[in-house]
Amino acid sequence: MKTSIIIPASNEESWISACLEAVLASERVDEAQVIVVANGCQDRTVAIAERYVRLAEAKQWEMVVIDLTIGNKLHALNVGDHQATGDVRVYLDADVQVSKRLIHQLERALDRETPAWASGTLQMAAASRISRAYGRFWSRVPFMAKSVPGAGLFAVNTAGRARWGEFPDIISDDTYVRLHFKPRERFGVPGTYVWPIAEGWRNLIKVRRRQNRGVTEIADRFPHLIKNDDKRPYARSQLMMTALSYPFSFLVYASVALMVRLTQDNDQADWSRGR
């Protein structure tokens, strides 16, 4: 089995090294192809990524770094897809760090003829007190705690990739792909990956607002996909218990949600993860 790992990267010089080092430290992955698609970078992302080509070759993996002038993640995903030749395709954000057995576990979960989607066990990371508090509560929201969200990392097999054509120009690529699969076609594996969340009040509000826009966009443009959504409502009793257990985290999370509702959306032209 061959696995293609597609990594879109836009101005990720602070993160791409850790991402690639983690990928290349993967164990029990015999044949892999790493495709870094730099899109609209104005920093050293490309130069840093190119340093890892020899390390990949030493591991007897393929690796290519593609430098695009267009700063568009969905376009980068499509370019990476056209280069990919693997039986399994892993779509990985450039700021994510995978654990050593995760890719192997994804391969095993997707080694089937029927369409399938898979992701690992997400671990949120944040530096600031506010963002850590937000993440502590967010990680206990039913969808994040009980489902397999696939934020920052998801993978499909060949039959699963046939479910859609080109990535459309949308906000939430992970939600778009996940909803092409029924809950019984989605698999979670125990291998972990670290996913950094936005830092500070302003960035948390901006990212939360964008996430909401992404979900609304998919419901509006692709309503047939919503039937596959398995988000669970937050039961009032469970919400109260969590809020009482983590009062500061609840305050931060609720404040961000309230600000998203009450303030004007001025972030559409200026998107970054705010890390």
mmCIF file of C-alpha atoms in Angstrom:
data_model
loop_
_atom_site.group_PDB
_atom_site.id
_atom_site.type_symbol
_atom_site.label_atom_id
_atom_site.label_comp_id
_atom_site.label_asym_id
_atom_site.label_seq_id
_atom_site.Cartn_x
_atom_site.Cartn_y
_atom_site.Cartn_z
ATOM 1 C CA MET A 1 0.000 0.000 0.000
ATOM 2 C CA LYS A 2 1.231 3.463 -0.906
ATOM 3 C CA THR A 3 0.174 6.577 0.998
ATOM 4 C CA SER A 4 0.227 10.129 -0.358
ATOM 5 C CA ILE A 5 0.472 12.870 2.281
ATOM 6 C CA ILE A 6 -0.685 16.211 0.885
ATOM 7 C CA ILE A 7 0.381 19.262 2.905
ATOM 8 C CA PRO A 8 -0.884 22.684 1.767
ATOM 9 C CA ALA A 9 1.246 25.412 3.311
ATOM 10 C CA SER A 10 0.911 29.187 3.248
ATOM 11 C CA ASN A 11 3.550 31.183 5.149
ATOM 12 C CA GLU A 12 4.231 28.316 7.540
ATOM 13 C CA GLU A 13 7.947 28.822 8.158
ATOM 14 C CA SER A 14 7.407 28.593 11.912
ATOM 15 C CA TRP A 15 5.559 25.263 11.676
ATOM 16 C CA ILE A 16 6.611 23.329 8.586
ATOM 17 C CA SER A 17 9.779 21.873 10.119
ATOM 18 C CA ALA A 18 7.956 20.301 13.058
ATOM 19 C CA CYS A 19 5.241 19.032 10.730
ATOM 20 C CA LEU A 20 7.674 17.348 8.329
ATOM 21 C CA GLU A 21 9.920 15.982 11.065
ATOM 22 C CA ALA A 22 6.893 14.311 12.640
ATOM 23 C CA VAL A 23 5.721 12.907 9.295
ATOM 24 C CA LEU A 24 9.173 11.547 8.459
ATOM 25 C CA ALA A 25 9.432 9.984 11.922
ATOM 26 C CA SER A 26 6.392 7.825 11.127
ATOM 27 C CA GLU A 27 6.870 4.142 11.831
ATOM 28 C CA ARG A 28 5.701 1.057 9.888
ATOM 29 C CA VAL A 29 4.900 3.066 6.751
ATOM 30 C CA ASP A 30 6.717 1.292 3.934
ATOM 31 C CA GLU A 31 5.840 3.352 0.866
ATOM 32 C CA ALA A 32 4.853 7.009 1.046
ATOM 33 C CA GLN A 33 4.767 10.165 -1.008
ATOM 34 C CA VAL A 34 4.982 13.571 0.684
ATOM 35 C CA ILE A 35 3.633 16.492 -1.345
ATOM 36 C CA VAL A 36 4.131 19.969 0.129
ATOM 37 C CA VAL A 37 2.115 22.526 -1.824
ATOM 38 C CA ALA A 38 3.278 26.000 -0.844
ATOM 39 C CA ASN A 39 0.668 28.523 -1.918
ATOM 40 C CA GLY A 40 1.313 32.247 -2.005
ATOM 41 C CA CYS A 41 4.195 32.044 0.465
ATOM 42 C CA GLN A 42 6.176 35.193 1.163
ATOM 43 C CA ASP A 43 8.441 33.626 3.762
ATOM 44 C CA ARG A 44 10.911 30.713 3.910
ATOM 45 C CA THR A 45 8.340 27.897 3.821
ATOM 46 C CA VAL A 46 9.571 26.530 0.481
ATOM 47 C CA ALA A 47 13.263 26.673 1.356
ATOM 48 C CA ILE A 48 12.683 24.963 4.696
ATOM 49 C CA ALA A 49 10.498 22.242 3.187
ATOM 50 C CA GLU A 50 13.067 21.506 0.484
ATOM 51 C CA ARG A 51 15.626 20.633 3.175
ATOM 52 C CA TYR A 52 13.583 17.538 3.988
ATOM 53 C CA VAL A 53 13.639 16.030 0.498
ATOM 54 C CA ARG A 54 16.898 14.205 1.166
ATOM 55 C CA LEU A 55 15.621 12.931 4.496
ATOM 56 C CA ALA A 56 12.576 11.527 2.749
ATOM 57 C CA GLU A 57 14.754 9.894 0.107
ATOM 58 C CA ALA A 58 16.897 8.338 2.845
ATOM 59 C CA LYS A 59 13.690 6.787 4.149
ATOM 60 C CA GLN A 60 12.971 5.612 0.582
ATOM 61 C CA TRP A 61 9.952 7.870 0.370
ATOM 62 C CA GLU A 62 9.098 10.227 -2.437
ATOM 63 C CA MET A 63 8.883 13.924 -1.656
ATOM 64 C CA VAL A 64 8.147 16.966 -3.776
ATOM 65 C CA VAL A 65 7.766 20.649 -2.893
ATOM 66 C CA ILE A 66 5.523 22.650 -5.217
ATOM 67 C CA ASP A 67 5.717 26.455 -5.111
ATOM 68 C CA LEU A 68 2.499 28.171 -6.243
ATOM 69 C CA THR A 69 1.997 31.911 -6.532
ATOM 70 C CA ILE A 70 -1.732 31.604 -5.849
ATOM 71 C CA GLY A 71 -2.500 31.821 -2.136
ATOM 72 C CA ASN A 72 -5.498 29.515 -2.027
ATOM 73 C CA LYS A 73 -5.643 26.356 0.091
ATOM 74 C CA LEU A 74 -8.315 24.620 -2.000
ATOM 75 C CA HIS A 75 -6.322 25.212 -5.171
ATOM 76 C CA ALA A 76 -3.280 23.812 -3.383
ATOM 77 C CA LEU A 77 -5.235 20.710 -2.399
ATOM 78 C CA ASN A 78 -6.283 20.180 -6.002
ATOM 79 C CA VAL A 79 -2.707 20.575 -7.249
ATOM 80 C CA GLY A 80 -1.530 18.115 -4.608
ATOM 81 C CA ASP A 81 -4.256 15.663 -5.570
ATOM 82 C CA HIS A 82 -3.141 15.739 -9.205
ATOM 83 C CA GLN A 83 0.366 14.766 -8.063
ATOM 84 C CA ALA A 84 -0.782 12.050 -5.657
ATOM 85 C CA THR A 85 -0.463 8.396 -6.636
ATOM 86 C CA GLY A 86 -1.190 6.681 -3.316
ATOM 87 C CA ASP A 87 -3.910 4.207 -2.439
ATOM 88 C CA VAL A 88 -4.506 6.277 0.689
ATOM 89 C CA ARG A 89 -4.513 10.066 0.706
ATOM 90 C CA VAL A 90 -3.791 11.967 3.884
ATOM 91 C CA TYR A 91 -4.647 15.683 3.894
ATOM 92 C CA LEU A 92 -2.543 17.362 6.553
ATOM 93 C CA ASP A 93 -2.352 20.990 7.654
ATOM 94 C CA ALA A 94 1.203 22.319 7.805
ATOM 95 C CA ASP A 95 0.933 23.261 11.486
ATOM 96 C CA VAL A 96 -0.073 19.767 12.630
ATOM 97 C CA GLN A 97 2.275 17.215 14.197
ATOM 98 C CA VAL A 98 1.413 13.539 13.863
ATOM 99 C CA SER A 99 2.448 10.814 16.279
ATOM 100 C CA LYS A 100 4.711 8.023 15.046
ATOM 101 C CA ARG A 101 2.061 5.321 14.528
ATOM 102 C CA LEU A 102 -0.800 7.521 13.288
ATOM 103 C CA ILE A 103 -0.256 7.237 9.539
ATOM 104 C CA HIS A 104 0.205 3.469 9.808
ATOM 105 C CA GLN A 105 -3.049 3.239 11.756
ATOM 106 C CA LEU A 106 -4.818 5.319 9.100
ATOM 107 C CA GLU A 107 -3.519 2.927 6.442
ATOM 108 C CA ARG A 108 -4.924 -0.055 8.326
ATOM 109 C CA ALA A 109 -8.299 1.603 8.871
ATOM 110 C CA LEU A 110 -8.578 2.494 5.181
ATOM 111 C CA ASP A 111 -7.371 -0.843 3.817
ATOM 112 C CA ARG A 112 -10.771 -1.816 2.424
ATOM 113 C CA GLU A 113 -12.539 -1.769 -0.927
ATOM 114 C CA THR A 114 -15.548 0.218 0.267
ATOM 115 C CA PRO A 115 -15.371 4.036 0.587
ATOM 116 C CA ALA A 116 -13.889 5.125 3.896
ATOM 117 C CA TRP A 117 -12.668 8.216 5.748
ATOM 118 C CA ALA A 118 -10.421 8.250 8.805
ATOM 119 C CA SER A 119 -8.694 10.565 11.237
ATOM 120 C CA GLY A 120 -6.739 10.371 14.449
ATOM 121 C CA THR A 121 -7.226 11.493 18.031
ATOM 122 C CA LEU A 122 -7.010 15.267 18.118
ATOM 123 C CA GLN A 123 -5.038 17.026 20.836
ATOM 124 C CA MET A 124 -5.488 20.793 20.978
ATOM 125 C CA ALA A 125 -2.479 22.957 21.736
ATOM 126 C CA ALA A 126 -2.334 26.608 22.774
ATOM 127 C CA ALA A 127 0.216 28.925 24.371
ATOM 128 C CA SER A 128 -1.924 31.632 25.950
ATOM 129 C CA ARG A 129 -4.064 31.154 29.072
ATOM 130 C CA ILE A 130 -7.183 32.349 27.244
ATOM 131 C CA SER A 131 -6.740 29.927 24.353
ATOM 132 C CA ARG A 132 -5.910 27.014 26.646
ATOM 133 C CA ALA A 133 -9.112 27.701 28.564
ATOM 134 C CA TYR A 134 -11.124 27.910 25.356
ATOM 135 C CA GLY A 135 -9.631 24.646 24.114
ATOM 136 C CA ARG A 136 -10.290 22.899 27.433
ATOM 137 C CA PHE A 137 -14.021 23.554 27.103
ATOM 138 C CA TRP A 138 -14.177 23.100 23.326
ATOM 139 C CA SER A 139 -12.585 19.665 23.595
ATOM 140 C CA ARG A 140 -15.527 18.618 25.797
ATOM 141 C CA VAL A 141 -18.244 19.742 23.393
ATOM 142 C CA PRO A 142 -20.018 16.531 22.276
ATOM 143 C CA PHE A 143 -18.925 16.751 18.641
ATOM 144 C CA MET A 144 -15.273 17.140 19.604
ATOM 145 C CA ALA A 145 -15.376 14.632 22.476
ATOM 146 C CA LYS A 146 -17.609 11.907 21.041
ATOM 147 C CA SER A 147 -17.038 12.138 17.281
ATOM 148 C CA VAL A 148 -13.974 12.159 15.039
ATOM 149 C CA PRO A 149 -13.842 15.771 13.806
ATOM 150 C CA GLY A 150 -10.834 15.455 11.509
ATOM 151 C CA ALA A 151 -9.791 19.078 12.004
ATOM 152 C CA GLY A 152 -6.361 19.588 10.466
ATOM 153 C CA LEU A 153 -5.996 15.939 9.419
ATOM 154 C CA PHE A 154 -8.197 13.517 7.516
ATOM 155 C CA ALA A 155 -7.565 10.634 5.146
ATOM 156 C CA VAL A 156 -9.519 8.655 2.560
ATOM 157 C CA ASN A 157 -8.975 5.499 0.538
ATOM 158 C CA THR A 158 -9.260 5.275 -3.249
ATOM 159 C CA ALA A 159 -12.982 4.468 -3.216
ATOM 160 C CA GLY A 160 -13.560 7.305 -0.771
ATOM 161 C CA ARG A 161 -11.663 9.831 -2.896
ATOM 162 C CA ALA A 162 -13.997 8.989 -5.768
ATOM 163 C CA ARG A 163 -16.850 10.527 -3.763
ATOM 164 C CA TRP A 164 -15.971 14.040 -4.979
ATOM 165 C CA GLY A 165 -14.054 15.625 -7.842
ATOM 166 C CA GLU A 166 -12.056 18.831 -7.500
ATOM 167 C CA PHE A 167 -12.170 20.607 -4.161
ATOM 168 C CA PRO A 168 -14.599 23.510 -4.559
ATOM 169 C CA ASP A 169 -13.611 26.995 -3.424
ATOM 170 C CA ILE A 170 -15.035 26.753 0.104
ATOM 171 C CA ILE A 171 -14.019 27.658 3.636
ATOM 172 C CA SER A 172 -14.185 24.295 5.388
ATOM 173 C CA ASP A 173 -12.489 21.563 3.385
ATOM 174 C CA ASP A 174 -12.457 19.139 6.329
ATOM 175 C CA THR A 175 -16.211 19.433 6.914
ATOM 176 C CA TYR A 176 -16.894 19.160 3.189
ATOM 177 C CA VAL A 177 -14.987 15.899 2.891
ATOM 178 C CA ARG A 178 -16.221 14.409 6.176
ATOM 179 C CA LEU A 179 -19.848 14.906 5.162
ATOM 180 C CA HIS A 180 -19.332 12.896 1.985
ATOM 181 C CA PHE A 181 -19.263 9.862 4.288
ATOM 182 C CA LYS A 182 -21.952 8.355 6.478
ATOM 183 C CA PRO A 183 -21.006 7.984 10.146
ATOM 184 C CA ARG A 184 -20.517 4.229 9.682
ATOM 185 C CA GLU A 185 -17.999 4.965 6.901
ATOM 186 C CA ARG A 186 -15.867 7.159 9.138
ATOM 187 C CA PHE A 187 -13.197 5.665 11.374
ATOM 188 C CA GLY A 188 -11.197 7.042 14.261
ATOM 189 C CA VAL A 189 -7.823 5.594 15.207
ATOM 190 C CA PRO A 190 -6.045 5.931 18.572
ATOM 191 C CA GLY A 191 -2.948 7.613 17.146
ATOM 192 C CA THR A 192 -2.765 11.259 18.211
ATOM 193 C CA TYR A 193 -1.954 14.478 16.436
ATOM 194 C CA VAL A 194 -1.352 17.955 17.812
ATOM 195 C CA TRP A 195 -3.499 20.734 16.343
ATOM 196 C CA PRO A 196 -2.782 24.335 17.439
ATOM 197 C CA ILE A 197 -5.777 26.598 17.969
ATOM 198 C CA ALA A 198 -5.963 30.365 17.576
ATOM 199 C CA GLU A 199 -4.200 32.514 20.156
ATOM 200 C CA GLY A 200 -5.967 35.294 22.037
ATOM 201 C CA TRP A 201 -9.458 36.764 22.142
ATOM 202 C CA ARG A 202 -9.443 38.469 18.746
ATOM 203 C CA ASN A 203 -8.137 35.442 16.876
ATOM 204 C CA LEU A 204 -10.465 33.040 18.672
ATOM 205 C CA ILE A 205 -13.425 35.196 17.650
ATOM 206 C CA LYS A 206 -12.165 35.478 14.078
ATOM 207 C CA VAL A 207 -11.606 31.745 13.695
ATOM 208 C CA ARG A 208 -14.897 30.812 15.401
ATOM 209 C CA ARG A 209 -16.726 33.187 13.058
ATOM 210 C CA ARG A 210 -15.041 31.664 10.047
ATOM 211 C CA GLN A 211 -15.853 28.145 11.232
ATOM 212 C CA ASN A 212 -19.500 29.112 11.518
ATOM 213 C CA ARG A 213 -19.438 30.615 8.022
ATOM 214 C CA GLY A 214 -17.901 27.424 6.697
ATOM 215 C CA VAL A 215 -20.665 25.228 8.100
ATOM 216 C CA THR A 216 -23.369 27.590 6.820
ATOM 217 C CA GLU A 217 -21.746 27.677 3.389
ATOM 218 C CA ILE A 218 -21.823 23.903 3.079
ATOM 219 C CA ALA A 219 -25.450 23.738 4.224
ATOM 220 C CA ASP A 220 -26.362 26.344 1.600
ATOM 221 C CA ARG A 221 -24.297 25.032 -1.315
ATOM 222 C CA PHE A 222 -24.326 21.300 -0.628
ATOM 223 C CA PRO A 223 -27.539 20.584 1.322
ATOM 224 C CA HIS A 224 -27.475 16.923 0.279
ATOM 225 C CA LEU A 225 -24.413 16.413 2.502
ATOM 226 C CA ILE A 226 -26.106 17.516 5.717
ATOM 227 C CA LYS A 227 -27.848 14.153 6.101
ATOM 228 C CA ASN A 228 -24.446 12.699 7.018
ATOM 229 C CA ASP A 229 -23.846 15.146 9.860
ATOM 230 C CA ASP A 230 -23.576 13.449 13.257
ATOM 231 C CA LYS A 231 -23.123 16.459 15.502
ATOM 232 C CA ARG A 232 -24.752 15.858 18.853
ATOM 233 C CA PRO A 233 -26.552 18.625 20.733
ATOM 234 C CA TYR A 234 -25.153 19.685 24.076
ATOM 235 C CA ALA A 235 -27.664 18.424 26.672
ATOM 236 C CA ARG A 236 -28.450 21.141 29.202
ATOM 237 C CA SER A 237 -27.525 18.950 32.163
ATOM 238 C CA GLN A 238 -24.197 18.024 30.581
ATOM 239 C CA LEU A 239 -23.517 21.665 29.730
ATOM 240 C CA MET A 240 -24.161 22.692 33.333
ATOM 241 C CA MET A 241 -21.893 19.969 34.699
ATOM 242 C CA THR A 242 -19.060 20.933 32.368
ATOM 243 C CA ALA A 243 -19.515 24.629 33.097
ATOM 244 C CA LEU A 244 -19.387 23.986 36.842
ATOM 245 C CA SER A 245 -16.295 21.796 36.467
ATOM 246 C CA TYR A 246 -14.468 24.334 34.279
ATOM 247 C CA PRO A 247 -15.976 27.746 35.089
ATOM 248 C CA PHE A 248 -13.207 29.900 33.593
ATOM 249 C CA SER A 249 -13.084 27.786 30.438
ATOM 250 C CA PHE A 250 -16.850 28.048 30.101
ATOM 251 C CA LEU A 251 -16.674 31.825 30.532
ATOM 252 C CA VAL A 252 -14.058 32.146 27.795
ATOM 253 C CA TYR A 253 -15.874 29.802 25.411
ATOM 254 C CA ALA A 254 -19.264 31.448 25.989
ATOM 255 C CA SER A 255 -17.769 34.933 25.642
ATOM 256 C CA VAL A 256 -16.237 34.064 22.286
ATOM 257 C CA ALA A 257 -19.543 32.601 21.066
ATOM 258 C CA LEU A 258 -21.411 35.705 22.261
ATOM 259 C CA MET A 259 -18.979 38.086 20.578
ATOM 260 C CA VAL A 260 -19.344 36.187 17.315
ATOM 261 C CA ARG A 261 -23.098 36.744 17.522
ATOM 262 C CA LEU A 262 -22.965 40.402 18.532
ATOM 263 C CA THR A 263 -20.088 41.852 16.520
ATOM 264 C CA GLN A 264 -19.799 42.627 12.841
ATOM 265 C CA ASP A 265 -17.909 40.253 10.558
ATOM 266 C CA ASN A 266 -14.958 42.191 9.120
ATOM 267 C CA ASP A 267 -12.580 39.261 8.717
ATOM 268 C CA GLN A 268 -13.540 37.855 5.329
ATOM 269 C CA ALA A 269 -10.733 39.567 3.437
ATOM 270 C CA ASP A 270 -8.073 38.828 6.052
ATOM 271 C CA TRP A 271 -7.909 35.158 6.980
ATOM 272 C CA SER A 272 -5.184 33.521 9.008
ATOM 273 C CA ARG A 273 -5.308 30.967 11.788
ATOM 274 C CA GLY A 274 -3.972 33.543 14.255
ATOM 275 C CA ARG A 275 -1.450 31.345 16.021
#
